[in-house]
mmCIF file with all atom_site columns, C-alpha atoms in Angstrom:
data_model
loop_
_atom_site.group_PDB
_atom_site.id
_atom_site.type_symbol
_atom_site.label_atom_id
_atom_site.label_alt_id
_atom_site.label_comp_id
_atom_site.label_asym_id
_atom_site.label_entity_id
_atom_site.label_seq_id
_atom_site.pdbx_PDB_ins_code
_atom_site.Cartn_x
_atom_site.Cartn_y
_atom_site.Cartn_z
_atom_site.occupancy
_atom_site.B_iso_or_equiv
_atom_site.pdbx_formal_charge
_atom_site.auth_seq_id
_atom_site.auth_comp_id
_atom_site.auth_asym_id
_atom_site.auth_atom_id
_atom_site.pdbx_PDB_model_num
ATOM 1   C CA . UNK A 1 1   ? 6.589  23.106 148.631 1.00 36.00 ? 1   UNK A CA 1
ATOM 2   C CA . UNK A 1 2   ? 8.880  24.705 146.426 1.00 39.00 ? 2   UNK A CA 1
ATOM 3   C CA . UNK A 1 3   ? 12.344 23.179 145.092 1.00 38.00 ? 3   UNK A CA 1
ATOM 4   C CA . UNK A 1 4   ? 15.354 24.813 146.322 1.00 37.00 ? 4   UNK A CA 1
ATOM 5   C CA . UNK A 1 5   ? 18.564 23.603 144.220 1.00 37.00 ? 5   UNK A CA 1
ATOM 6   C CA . UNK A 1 6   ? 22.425 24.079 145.778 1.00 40.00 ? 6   UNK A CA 1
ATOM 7   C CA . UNK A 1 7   ? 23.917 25.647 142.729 1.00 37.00 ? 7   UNK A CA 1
ATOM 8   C CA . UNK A 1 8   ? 22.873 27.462 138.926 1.00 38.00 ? 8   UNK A CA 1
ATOM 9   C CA . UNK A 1 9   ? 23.625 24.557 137.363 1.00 40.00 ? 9   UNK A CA 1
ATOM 10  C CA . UNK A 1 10  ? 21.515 22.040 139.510 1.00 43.00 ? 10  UNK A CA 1
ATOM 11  C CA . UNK A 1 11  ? 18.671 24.482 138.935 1.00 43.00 ? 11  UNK A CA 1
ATOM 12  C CA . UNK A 1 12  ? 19.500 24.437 134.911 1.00 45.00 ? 12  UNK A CA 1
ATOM 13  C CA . UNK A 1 13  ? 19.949 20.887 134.538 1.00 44.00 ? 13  UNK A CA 1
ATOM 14  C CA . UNK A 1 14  ? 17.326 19.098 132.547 1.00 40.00 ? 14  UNK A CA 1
ATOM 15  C CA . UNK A 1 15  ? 15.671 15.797 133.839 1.00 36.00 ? 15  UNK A CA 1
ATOM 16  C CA . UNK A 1 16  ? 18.235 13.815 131.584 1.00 34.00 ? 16  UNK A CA 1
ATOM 17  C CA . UNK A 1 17  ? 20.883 15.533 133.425 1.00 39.00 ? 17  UNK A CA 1
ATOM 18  C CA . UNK A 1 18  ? 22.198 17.586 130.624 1.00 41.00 ? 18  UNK A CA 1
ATOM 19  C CA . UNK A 1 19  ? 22.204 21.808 131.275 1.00 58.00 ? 19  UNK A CA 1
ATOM 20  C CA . UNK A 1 20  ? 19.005 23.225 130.005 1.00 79.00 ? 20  UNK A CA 1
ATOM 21  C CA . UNK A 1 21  ? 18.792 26.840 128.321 1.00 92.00 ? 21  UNK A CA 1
ATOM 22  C CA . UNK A 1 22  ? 16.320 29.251 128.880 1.00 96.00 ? 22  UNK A CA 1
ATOM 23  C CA . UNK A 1 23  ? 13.931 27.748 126.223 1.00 95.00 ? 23  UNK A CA 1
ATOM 24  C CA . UNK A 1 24  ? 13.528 24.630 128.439 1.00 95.00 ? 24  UNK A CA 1
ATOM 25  C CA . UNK A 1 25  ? 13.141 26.349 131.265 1.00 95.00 ? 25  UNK A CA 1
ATOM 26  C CA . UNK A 1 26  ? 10.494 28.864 129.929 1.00 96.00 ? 26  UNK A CA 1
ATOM 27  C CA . UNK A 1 27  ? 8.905  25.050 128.728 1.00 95.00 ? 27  UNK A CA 1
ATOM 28  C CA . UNK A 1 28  ? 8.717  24.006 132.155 1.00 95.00 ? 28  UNK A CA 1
ATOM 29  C CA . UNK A 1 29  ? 7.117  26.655 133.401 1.00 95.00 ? 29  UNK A CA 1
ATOM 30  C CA . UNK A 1 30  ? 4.317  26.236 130.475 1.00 95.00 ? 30  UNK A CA 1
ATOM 31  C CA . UNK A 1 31  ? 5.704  29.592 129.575 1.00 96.00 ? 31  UNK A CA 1
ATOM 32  C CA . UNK A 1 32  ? 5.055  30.485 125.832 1.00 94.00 ? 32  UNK A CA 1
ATOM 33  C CA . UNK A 1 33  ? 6.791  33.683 124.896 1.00 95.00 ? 33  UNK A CA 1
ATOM 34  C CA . UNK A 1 34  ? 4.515  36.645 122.731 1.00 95.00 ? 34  UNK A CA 1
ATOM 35  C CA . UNK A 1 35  ? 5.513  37.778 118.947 1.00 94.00 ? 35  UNK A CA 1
ATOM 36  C CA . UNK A 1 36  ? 8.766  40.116 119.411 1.00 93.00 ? 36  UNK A CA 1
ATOM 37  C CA . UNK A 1 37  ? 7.548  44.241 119.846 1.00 92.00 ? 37  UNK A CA 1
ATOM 38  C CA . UNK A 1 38  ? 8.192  46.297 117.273 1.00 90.00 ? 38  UNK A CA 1
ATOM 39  C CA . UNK A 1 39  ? 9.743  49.562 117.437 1.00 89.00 ? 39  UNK A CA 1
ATOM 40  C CA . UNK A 1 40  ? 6.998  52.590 118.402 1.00 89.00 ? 40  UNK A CA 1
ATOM 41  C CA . UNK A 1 41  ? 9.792  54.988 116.956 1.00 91.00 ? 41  UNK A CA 1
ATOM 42  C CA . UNK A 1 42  ? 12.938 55.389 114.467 1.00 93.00 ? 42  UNK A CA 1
ATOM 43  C CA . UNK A 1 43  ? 15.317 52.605 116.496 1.00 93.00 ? 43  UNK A CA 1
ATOM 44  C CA . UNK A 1 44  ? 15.891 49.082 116.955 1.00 93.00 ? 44  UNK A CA 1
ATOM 45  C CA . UNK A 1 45  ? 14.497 46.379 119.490 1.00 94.00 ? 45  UNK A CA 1
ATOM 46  C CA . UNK A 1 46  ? 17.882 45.101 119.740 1.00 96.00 ? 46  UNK A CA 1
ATOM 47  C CA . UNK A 1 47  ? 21.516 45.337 119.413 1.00 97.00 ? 47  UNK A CA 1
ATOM 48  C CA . UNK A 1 48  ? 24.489 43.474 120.749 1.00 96.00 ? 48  UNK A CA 1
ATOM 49  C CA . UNK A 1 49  ? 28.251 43.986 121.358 1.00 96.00 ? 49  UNK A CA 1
ATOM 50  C CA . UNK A 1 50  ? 30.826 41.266 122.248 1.00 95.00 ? 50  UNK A CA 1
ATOM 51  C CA . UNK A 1 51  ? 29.343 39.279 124.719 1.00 96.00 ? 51  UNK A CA 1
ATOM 52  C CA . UNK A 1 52  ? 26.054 41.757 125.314 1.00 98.00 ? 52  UNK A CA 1
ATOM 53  C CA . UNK A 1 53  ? 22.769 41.888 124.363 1.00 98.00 ? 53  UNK A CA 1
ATOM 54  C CA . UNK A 1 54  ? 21.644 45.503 124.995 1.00 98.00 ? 54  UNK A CA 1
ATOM 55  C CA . UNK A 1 55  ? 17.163 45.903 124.749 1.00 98.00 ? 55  UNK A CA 1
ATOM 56  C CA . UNK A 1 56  ? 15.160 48.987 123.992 1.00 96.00 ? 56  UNK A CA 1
ATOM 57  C CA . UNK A 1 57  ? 13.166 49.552 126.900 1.00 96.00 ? 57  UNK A CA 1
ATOM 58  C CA . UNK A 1 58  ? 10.218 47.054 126.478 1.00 98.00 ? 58  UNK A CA 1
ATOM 59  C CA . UNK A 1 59  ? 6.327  47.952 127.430 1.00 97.00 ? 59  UNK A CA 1
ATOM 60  C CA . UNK A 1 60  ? 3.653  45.594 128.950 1.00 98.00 ? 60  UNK A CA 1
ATOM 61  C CA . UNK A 1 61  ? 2.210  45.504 125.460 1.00 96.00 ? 61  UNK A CA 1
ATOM 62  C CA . UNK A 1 62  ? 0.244  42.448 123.961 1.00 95.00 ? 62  UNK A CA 1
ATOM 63  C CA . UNK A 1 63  ? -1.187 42.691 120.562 1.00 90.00 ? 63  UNK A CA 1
ATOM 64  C CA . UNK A 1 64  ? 0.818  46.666 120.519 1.00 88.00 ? 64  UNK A CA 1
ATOM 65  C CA . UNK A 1 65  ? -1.882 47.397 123.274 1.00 93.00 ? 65  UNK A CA 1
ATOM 66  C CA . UNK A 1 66  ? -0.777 48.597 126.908 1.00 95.00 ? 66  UNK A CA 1
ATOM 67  C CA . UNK A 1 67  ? -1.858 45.653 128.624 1.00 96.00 ? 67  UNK A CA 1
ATOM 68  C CA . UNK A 1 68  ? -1.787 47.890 131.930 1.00 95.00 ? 68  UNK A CA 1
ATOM 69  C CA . UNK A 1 69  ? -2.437 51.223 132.263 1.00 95.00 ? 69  UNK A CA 1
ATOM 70  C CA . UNK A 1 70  ? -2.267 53.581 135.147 1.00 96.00 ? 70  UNK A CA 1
ATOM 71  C CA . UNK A 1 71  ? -0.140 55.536 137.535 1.00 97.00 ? 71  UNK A CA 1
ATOM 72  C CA . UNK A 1 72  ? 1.387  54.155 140.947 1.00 98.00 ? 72  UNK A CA 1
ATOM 73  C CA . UNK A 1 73  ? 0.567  55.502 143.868 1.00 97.00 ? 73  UNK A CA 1
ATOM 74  C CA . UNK A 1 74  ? -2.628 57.153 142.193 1.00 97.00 ? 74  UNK A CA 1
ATOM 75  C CA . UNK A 1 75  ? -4.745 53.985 140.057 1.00 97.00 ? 75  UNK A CA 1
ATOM 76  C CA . UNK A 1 76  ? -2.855 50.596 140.079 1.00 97.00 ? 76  UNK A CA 1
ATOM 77  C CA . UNK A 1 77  ? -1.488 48.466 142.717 1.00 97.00 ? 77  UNK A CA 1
ATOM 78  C CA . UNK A 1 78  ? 1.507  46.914 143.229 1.00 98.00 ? 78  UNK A CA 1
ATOM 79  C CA . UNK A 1 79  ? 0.097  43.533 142.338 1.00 98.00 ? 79  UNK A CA 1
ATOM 80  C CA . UNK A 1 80  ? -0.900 45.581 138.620 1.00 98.00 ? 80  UNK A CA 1
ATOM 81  C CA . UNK A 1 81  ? 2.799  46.426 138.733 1.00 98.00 ? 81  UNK A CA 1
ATOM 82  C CA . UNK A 1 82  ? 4.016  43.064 138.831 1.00 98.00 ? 82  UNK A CA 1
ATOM 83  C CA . UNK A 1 83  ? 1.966  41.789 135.840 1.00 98.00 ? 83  UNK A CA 1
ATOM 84  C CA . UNK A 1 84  ? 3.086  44.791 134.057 1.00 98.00 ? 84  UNK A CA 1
ATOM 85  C CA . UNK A 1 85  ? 6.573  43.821 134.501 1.00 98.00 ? 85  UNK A CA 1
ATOM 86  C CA . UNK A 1 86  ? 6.202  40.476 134.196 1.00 98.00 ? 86  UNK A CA 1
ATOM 87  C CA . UNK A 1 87  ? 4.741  41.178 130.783 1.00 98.00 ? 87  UNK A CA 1
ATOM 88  C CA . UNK A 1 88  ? 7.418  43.378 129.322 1.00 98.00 ? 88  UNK A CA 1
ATOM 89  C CA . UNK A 1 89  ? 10.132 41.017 130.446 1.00 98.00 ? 89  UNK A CA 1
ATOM 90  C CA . UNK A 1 90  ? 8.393  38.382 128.480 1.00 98.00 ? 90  UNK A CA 1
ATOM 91  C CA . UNK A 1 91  ? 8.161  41.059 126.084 1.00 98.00 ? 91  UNK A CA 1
ATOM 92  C CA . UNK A 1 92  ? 12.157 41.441 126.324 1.00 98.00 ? 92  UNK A CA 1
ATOM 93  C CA . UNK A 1 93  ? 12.913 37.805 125.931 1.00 98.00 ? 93  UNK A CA 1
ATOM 94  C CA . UNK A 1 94  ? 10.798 37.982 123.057 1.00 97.00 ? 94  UNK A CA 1
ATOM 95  C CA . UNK A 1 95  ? 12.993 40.267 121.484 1.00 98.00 ? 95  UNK A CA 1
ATOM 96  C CA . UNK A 1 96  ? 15.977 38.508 122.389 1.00 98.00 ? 96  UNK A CA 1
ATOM 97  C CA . UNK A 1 97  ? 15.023 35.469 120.834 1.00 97.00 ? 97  UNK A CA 1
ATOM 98  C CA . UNK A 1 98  ? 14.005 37.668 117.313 1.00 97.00 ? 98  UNK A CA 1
ATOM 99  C CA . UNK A 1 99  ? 17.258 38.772 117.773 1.00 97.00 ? 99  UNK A CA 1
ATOM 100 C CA . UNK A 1 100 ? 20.010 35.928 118.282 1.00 97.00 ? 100 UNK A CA 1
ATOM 101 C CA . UNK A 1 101 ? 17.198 33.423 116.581 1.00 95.00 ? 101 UNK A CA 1
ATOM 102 C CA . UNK A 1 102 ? 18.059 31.424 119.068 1.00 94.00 ? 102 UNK A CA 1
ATOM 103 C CA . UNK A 1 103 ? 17.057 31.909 123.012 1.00 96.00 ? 103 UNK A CA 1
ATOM 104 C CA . UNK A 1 104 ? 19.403 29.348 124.187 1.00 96.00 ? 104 UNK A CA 1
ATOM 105 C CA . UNK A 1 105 ? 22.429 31.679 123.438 1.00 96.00 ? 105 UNK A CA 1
ATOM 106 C CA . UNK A 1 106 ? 21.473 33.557 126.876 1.00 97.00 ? 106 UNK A CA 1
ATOM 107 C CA . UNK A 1 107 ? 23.121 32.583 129.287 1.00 95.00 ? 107 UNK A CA 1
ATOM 108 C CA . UNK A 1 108 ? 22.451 35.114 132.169 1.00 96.00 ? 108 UNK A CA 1
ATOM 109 C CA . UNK A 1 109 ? 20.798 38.698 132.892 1.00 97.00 ? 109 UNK A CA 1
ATOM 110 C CA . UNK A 1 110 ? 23.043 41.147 133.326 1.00 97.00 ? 110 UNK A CA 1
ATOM 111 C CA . UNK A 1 111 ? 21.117 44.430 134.423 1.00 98.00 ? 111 UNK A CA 1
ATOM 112 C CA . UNK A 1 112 ? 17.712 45.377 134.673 1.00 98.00 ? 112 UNK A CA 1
ATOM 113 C CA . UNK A 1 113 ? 16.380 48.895 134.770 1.00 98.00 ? 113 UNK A CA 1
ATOM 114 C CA . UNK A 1 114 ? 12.632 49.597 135.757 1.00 98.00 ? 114 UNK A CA 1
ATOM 115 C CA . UNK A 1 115 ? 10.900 52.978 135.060 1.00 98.00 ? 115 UNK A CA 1
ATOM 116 C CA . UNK A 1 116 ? 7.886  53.339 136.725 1.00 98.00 ? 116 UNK A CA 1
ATOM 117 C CA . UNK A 1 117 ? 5.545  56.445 136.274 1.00 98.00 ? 117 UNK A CA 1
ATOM 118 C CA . UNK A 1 118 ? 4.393  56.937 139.825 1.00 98.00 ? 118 UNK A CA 1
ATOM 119 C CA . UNK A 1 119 ? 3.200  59.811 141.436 1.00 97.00 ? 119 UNK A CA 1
ATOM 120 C CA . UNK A 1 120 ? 5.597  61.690 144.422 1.00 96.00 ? 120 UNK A CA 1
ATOM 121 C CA . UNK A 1 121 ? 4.343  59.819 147.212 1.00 96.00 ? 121 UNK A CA 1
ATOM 122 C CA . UNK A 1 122 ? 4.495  56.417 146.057 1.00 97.00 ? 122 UNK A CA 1
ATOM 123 C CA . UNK A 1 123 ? 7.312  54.531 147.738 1.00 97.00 ? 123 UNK A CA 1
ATOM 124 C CA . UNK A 1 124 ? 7.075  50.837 146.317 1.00 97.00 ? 124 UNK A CA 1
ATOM 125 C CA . UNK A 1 125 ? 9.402  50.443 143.629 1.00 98.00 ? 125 UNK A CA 1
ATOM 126 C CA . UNK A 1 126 ? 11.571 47.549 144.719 1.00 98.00 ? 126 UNK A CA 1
ATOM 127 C CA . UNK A 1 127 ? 8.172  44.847 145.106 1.00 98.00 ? 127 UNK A CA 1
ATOM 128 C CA . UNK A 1 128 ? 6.669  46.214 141.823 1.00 98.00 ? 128 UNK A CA 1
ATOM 129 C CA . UNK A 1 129 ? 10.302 45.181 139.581 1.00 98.00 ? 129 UNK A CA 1
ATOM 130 C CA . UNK A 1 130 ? 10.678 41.596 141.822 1.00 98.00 ? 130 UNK A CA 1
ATOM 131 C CA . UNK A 1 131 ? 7.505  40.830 138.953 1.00 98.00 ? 131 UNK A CA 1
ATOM 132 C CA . UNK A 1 132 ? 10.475 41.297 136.444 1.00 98.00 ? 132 UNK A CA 1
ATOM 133 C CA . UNK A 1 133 ? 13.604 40.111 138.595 1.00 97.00 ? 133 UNK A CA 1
ATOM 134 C CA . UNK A 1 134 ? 11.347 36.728 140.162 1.00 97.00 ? 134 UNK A CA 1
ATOM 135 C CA . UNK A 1 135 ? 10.817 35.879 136.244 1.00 97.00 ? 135 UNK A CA 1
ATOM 136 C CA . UNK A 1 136 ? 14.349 36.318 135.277 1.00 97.00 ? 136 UNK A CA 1
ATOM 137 C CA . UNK A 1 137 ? 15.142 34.084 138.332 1.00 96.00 ? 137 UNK A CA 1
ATOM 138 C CA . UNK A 1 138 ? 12.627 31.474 137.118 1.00 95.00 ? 138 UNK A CA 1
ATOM 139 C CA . UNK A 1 139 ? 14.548 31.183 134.115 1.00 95.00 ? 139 UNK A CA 1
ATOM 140 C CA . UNK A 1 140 ? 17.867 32.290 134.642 1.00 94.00 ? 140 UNK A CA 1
ATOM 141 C CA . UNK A 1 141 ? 18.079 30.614 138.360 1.00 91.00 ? 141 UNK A CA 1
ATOM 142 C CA . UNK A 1 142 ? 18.856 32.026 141.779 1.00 89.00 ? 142 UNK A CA 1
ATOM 143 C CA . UNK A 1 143 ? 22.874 31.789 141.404 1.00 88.00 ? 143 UNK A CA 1
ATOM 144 C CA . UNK A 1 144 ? 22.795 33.980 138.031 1.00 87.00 ? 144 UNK A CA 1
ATOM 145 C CA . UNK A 1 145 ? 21.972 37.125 139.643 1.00 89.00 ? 145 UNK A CA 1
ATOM 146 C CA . UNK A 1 146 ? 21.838 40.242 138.040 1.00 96.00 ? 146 UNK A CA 1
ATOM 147 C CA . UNK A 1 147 ? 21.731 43.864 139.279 1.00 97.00 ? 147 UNK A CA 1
ATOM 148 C CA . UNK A 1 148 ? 18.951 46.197 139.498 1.00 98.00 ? 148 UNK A CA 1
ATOM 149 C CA . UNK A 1 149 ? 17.959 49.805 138.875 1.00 97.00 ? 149 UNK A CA 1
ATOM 150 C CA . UNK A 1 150 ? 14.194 51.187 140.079 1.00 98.00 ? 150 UNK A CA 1
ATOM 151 C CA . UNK A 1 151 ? 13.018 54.249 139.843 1.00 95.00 ? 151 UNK A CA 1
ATOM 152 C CA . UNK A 1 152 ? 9.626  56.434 139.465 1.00 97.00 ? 152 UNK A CA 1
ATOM 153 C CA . UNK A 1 153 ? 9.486  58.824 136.744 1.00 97.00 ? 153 UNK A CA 1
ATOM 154 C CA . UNK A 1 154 ? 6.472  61.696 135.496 1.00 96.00 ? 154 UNK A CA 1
ATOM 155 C CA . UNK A 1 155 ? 5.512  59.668 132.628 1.00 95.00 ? 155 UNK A CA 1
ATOM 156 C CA . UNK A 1 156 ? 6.366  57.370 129.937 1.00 96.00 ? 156 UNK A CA 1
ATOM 157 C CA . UNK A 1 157 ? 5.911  56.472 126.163 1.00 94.00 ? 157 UNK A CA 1
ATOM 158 C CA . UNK A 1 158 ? 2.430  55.921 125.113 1.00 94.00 ? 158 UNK A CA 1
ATOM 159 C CA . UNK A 1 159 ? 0.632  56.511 128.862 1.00 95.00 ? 159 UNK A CA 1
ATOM 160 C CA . UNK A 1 160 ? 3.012  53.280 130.087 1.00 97.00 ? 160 UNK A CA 1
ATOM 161 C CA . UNK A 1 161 ? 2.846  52.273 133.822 1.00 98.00 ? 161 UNK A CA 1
ATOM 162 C CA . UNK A 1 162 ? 7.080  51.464 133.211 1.00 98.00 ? 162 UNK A CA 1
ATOM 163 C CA . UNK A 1 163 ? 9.323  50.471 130.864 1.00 98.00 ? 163 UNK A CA 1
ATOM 164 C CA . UNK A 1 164 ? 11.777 47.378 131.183 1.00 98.00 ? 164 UNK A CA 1
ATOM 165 C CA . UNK A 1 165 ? 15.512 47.812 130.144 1.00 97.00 ? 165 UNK A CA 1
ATOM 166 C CA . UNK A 1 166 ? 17.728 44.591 130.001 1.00 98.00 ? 166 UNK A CA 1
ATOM 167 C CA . UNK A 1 167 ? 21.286 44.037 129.396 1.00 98.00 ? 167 UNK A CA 1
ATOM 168 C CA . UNK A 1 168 ? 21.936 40.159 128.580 1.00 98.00 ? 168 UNK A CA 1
ATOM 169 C CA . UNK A 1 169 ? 25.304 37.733 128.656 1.00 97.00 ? 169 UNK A CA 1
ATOM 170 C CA . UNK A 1 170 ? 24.733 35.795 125.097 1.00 97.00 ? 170 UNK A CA 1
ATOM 171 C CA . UNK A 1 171 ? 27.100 32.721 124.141 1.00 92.00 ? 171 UNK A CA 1
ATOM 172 C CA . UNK A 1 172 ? 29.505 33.897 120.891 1.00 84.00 ? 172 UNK A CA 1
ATOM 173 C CA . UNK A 1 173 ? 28.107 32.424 117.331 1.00 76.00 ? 173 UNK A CA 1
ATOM 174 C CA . UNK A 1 174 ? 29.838 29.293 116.582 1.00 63.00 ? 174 UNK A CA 1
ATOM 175 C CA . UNK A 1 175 ? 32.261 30.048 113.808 1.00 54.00 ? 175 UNK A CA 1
ATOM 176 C CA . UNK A 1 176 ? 32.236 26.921 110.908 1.00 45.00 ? 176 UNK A CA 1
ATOM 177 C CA . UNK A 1 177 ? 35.261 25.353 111.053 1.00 49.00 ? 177 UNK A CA 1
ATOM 178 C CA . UNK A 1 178 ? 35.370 24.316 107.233 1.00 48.00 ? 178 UNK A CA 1
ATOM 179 C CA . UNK A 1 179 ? 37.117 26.938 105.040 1.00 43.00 ? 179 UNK A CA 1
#
């Protein structure tokens, strides 16, 4: 049976009772992340703003192979779909972490787009993204939250089944306090 917790911070407190980050969590869940993407064209993985962490739209790549391929509503499933975002969110927090060198200084996921290349018919957008939104919750937990944008497109970089966009809350850098 799975755990349901009260509140965010039952959910991201550590055995010891201290709050755990993101890394512990993704430890828990025996999740190890992939080597950060790198750029298919003349841009950046990563760039942040304040308290924002804005990604490049990230591909279910492993290895810089599509680890999916395929169309919705024509060759691949919804199930396919799911692993496909699940991969390019782990994909995301890989570049995250390459970015802030630290993965702990997430603290929450803002917004997530999904782009899916589907063909006219195919209706089934929301189910396919829950494979990046239940991950996010995973980590993140349940009282986080984060808002959503789905939608079906003609086609996408490279013969991609979608493309995952994520905006992140990060914690500030810690300014030394020696002068």
């Amino acid at each position: 049976m799975a755990k349901t917790f009260e509140s965010m911070e039952e959910h991201m407190l550590a055995p010891n009772g201290n709050k755990c980050g993101p890394s512990s969590r993704l430890n828990e869940l025996g999740i190890a992340l992939p080597a950060p993407p790198t750029p298919l064209g003349a841009y950046v993985e990563s760039s942040d703003v304040g308290n924002l962490l804005f990604l490049s739209g990230m591909l279910p790549m492993v290895n810089r192979k599509l680890a999916v391929s395929g169309r919705f509503g024509e060759n691949l499933s919804v199930k396919e779909g799911q692993e496909a975002a699940r991969i390019a969110s782990l994909n995301a927090l890989a570049a995250a972490k390459h970015h802030l060198g630290d993965l702990d200084r997430l603290t929450k996921l803002v917004k997530l787009t999904v782009l899916m290349a589907t063909t006219e018919q195919f209706v089934e957008h929301a189910p396919v993204a829950d494979g990046a939104s239940d991950l996010f919750v995973q980590i993140f937990g349940p009282e986080a939250g984060h808002v959503r944008l789905v939608y079906g497109v003609q086609s996408l970089p490279v013969g991609a089944p979608l493309v995952v966009d994520a905006i992140f809350e990060i914690e500030p850098t810690r300014q030394s306090s020696t002068k």
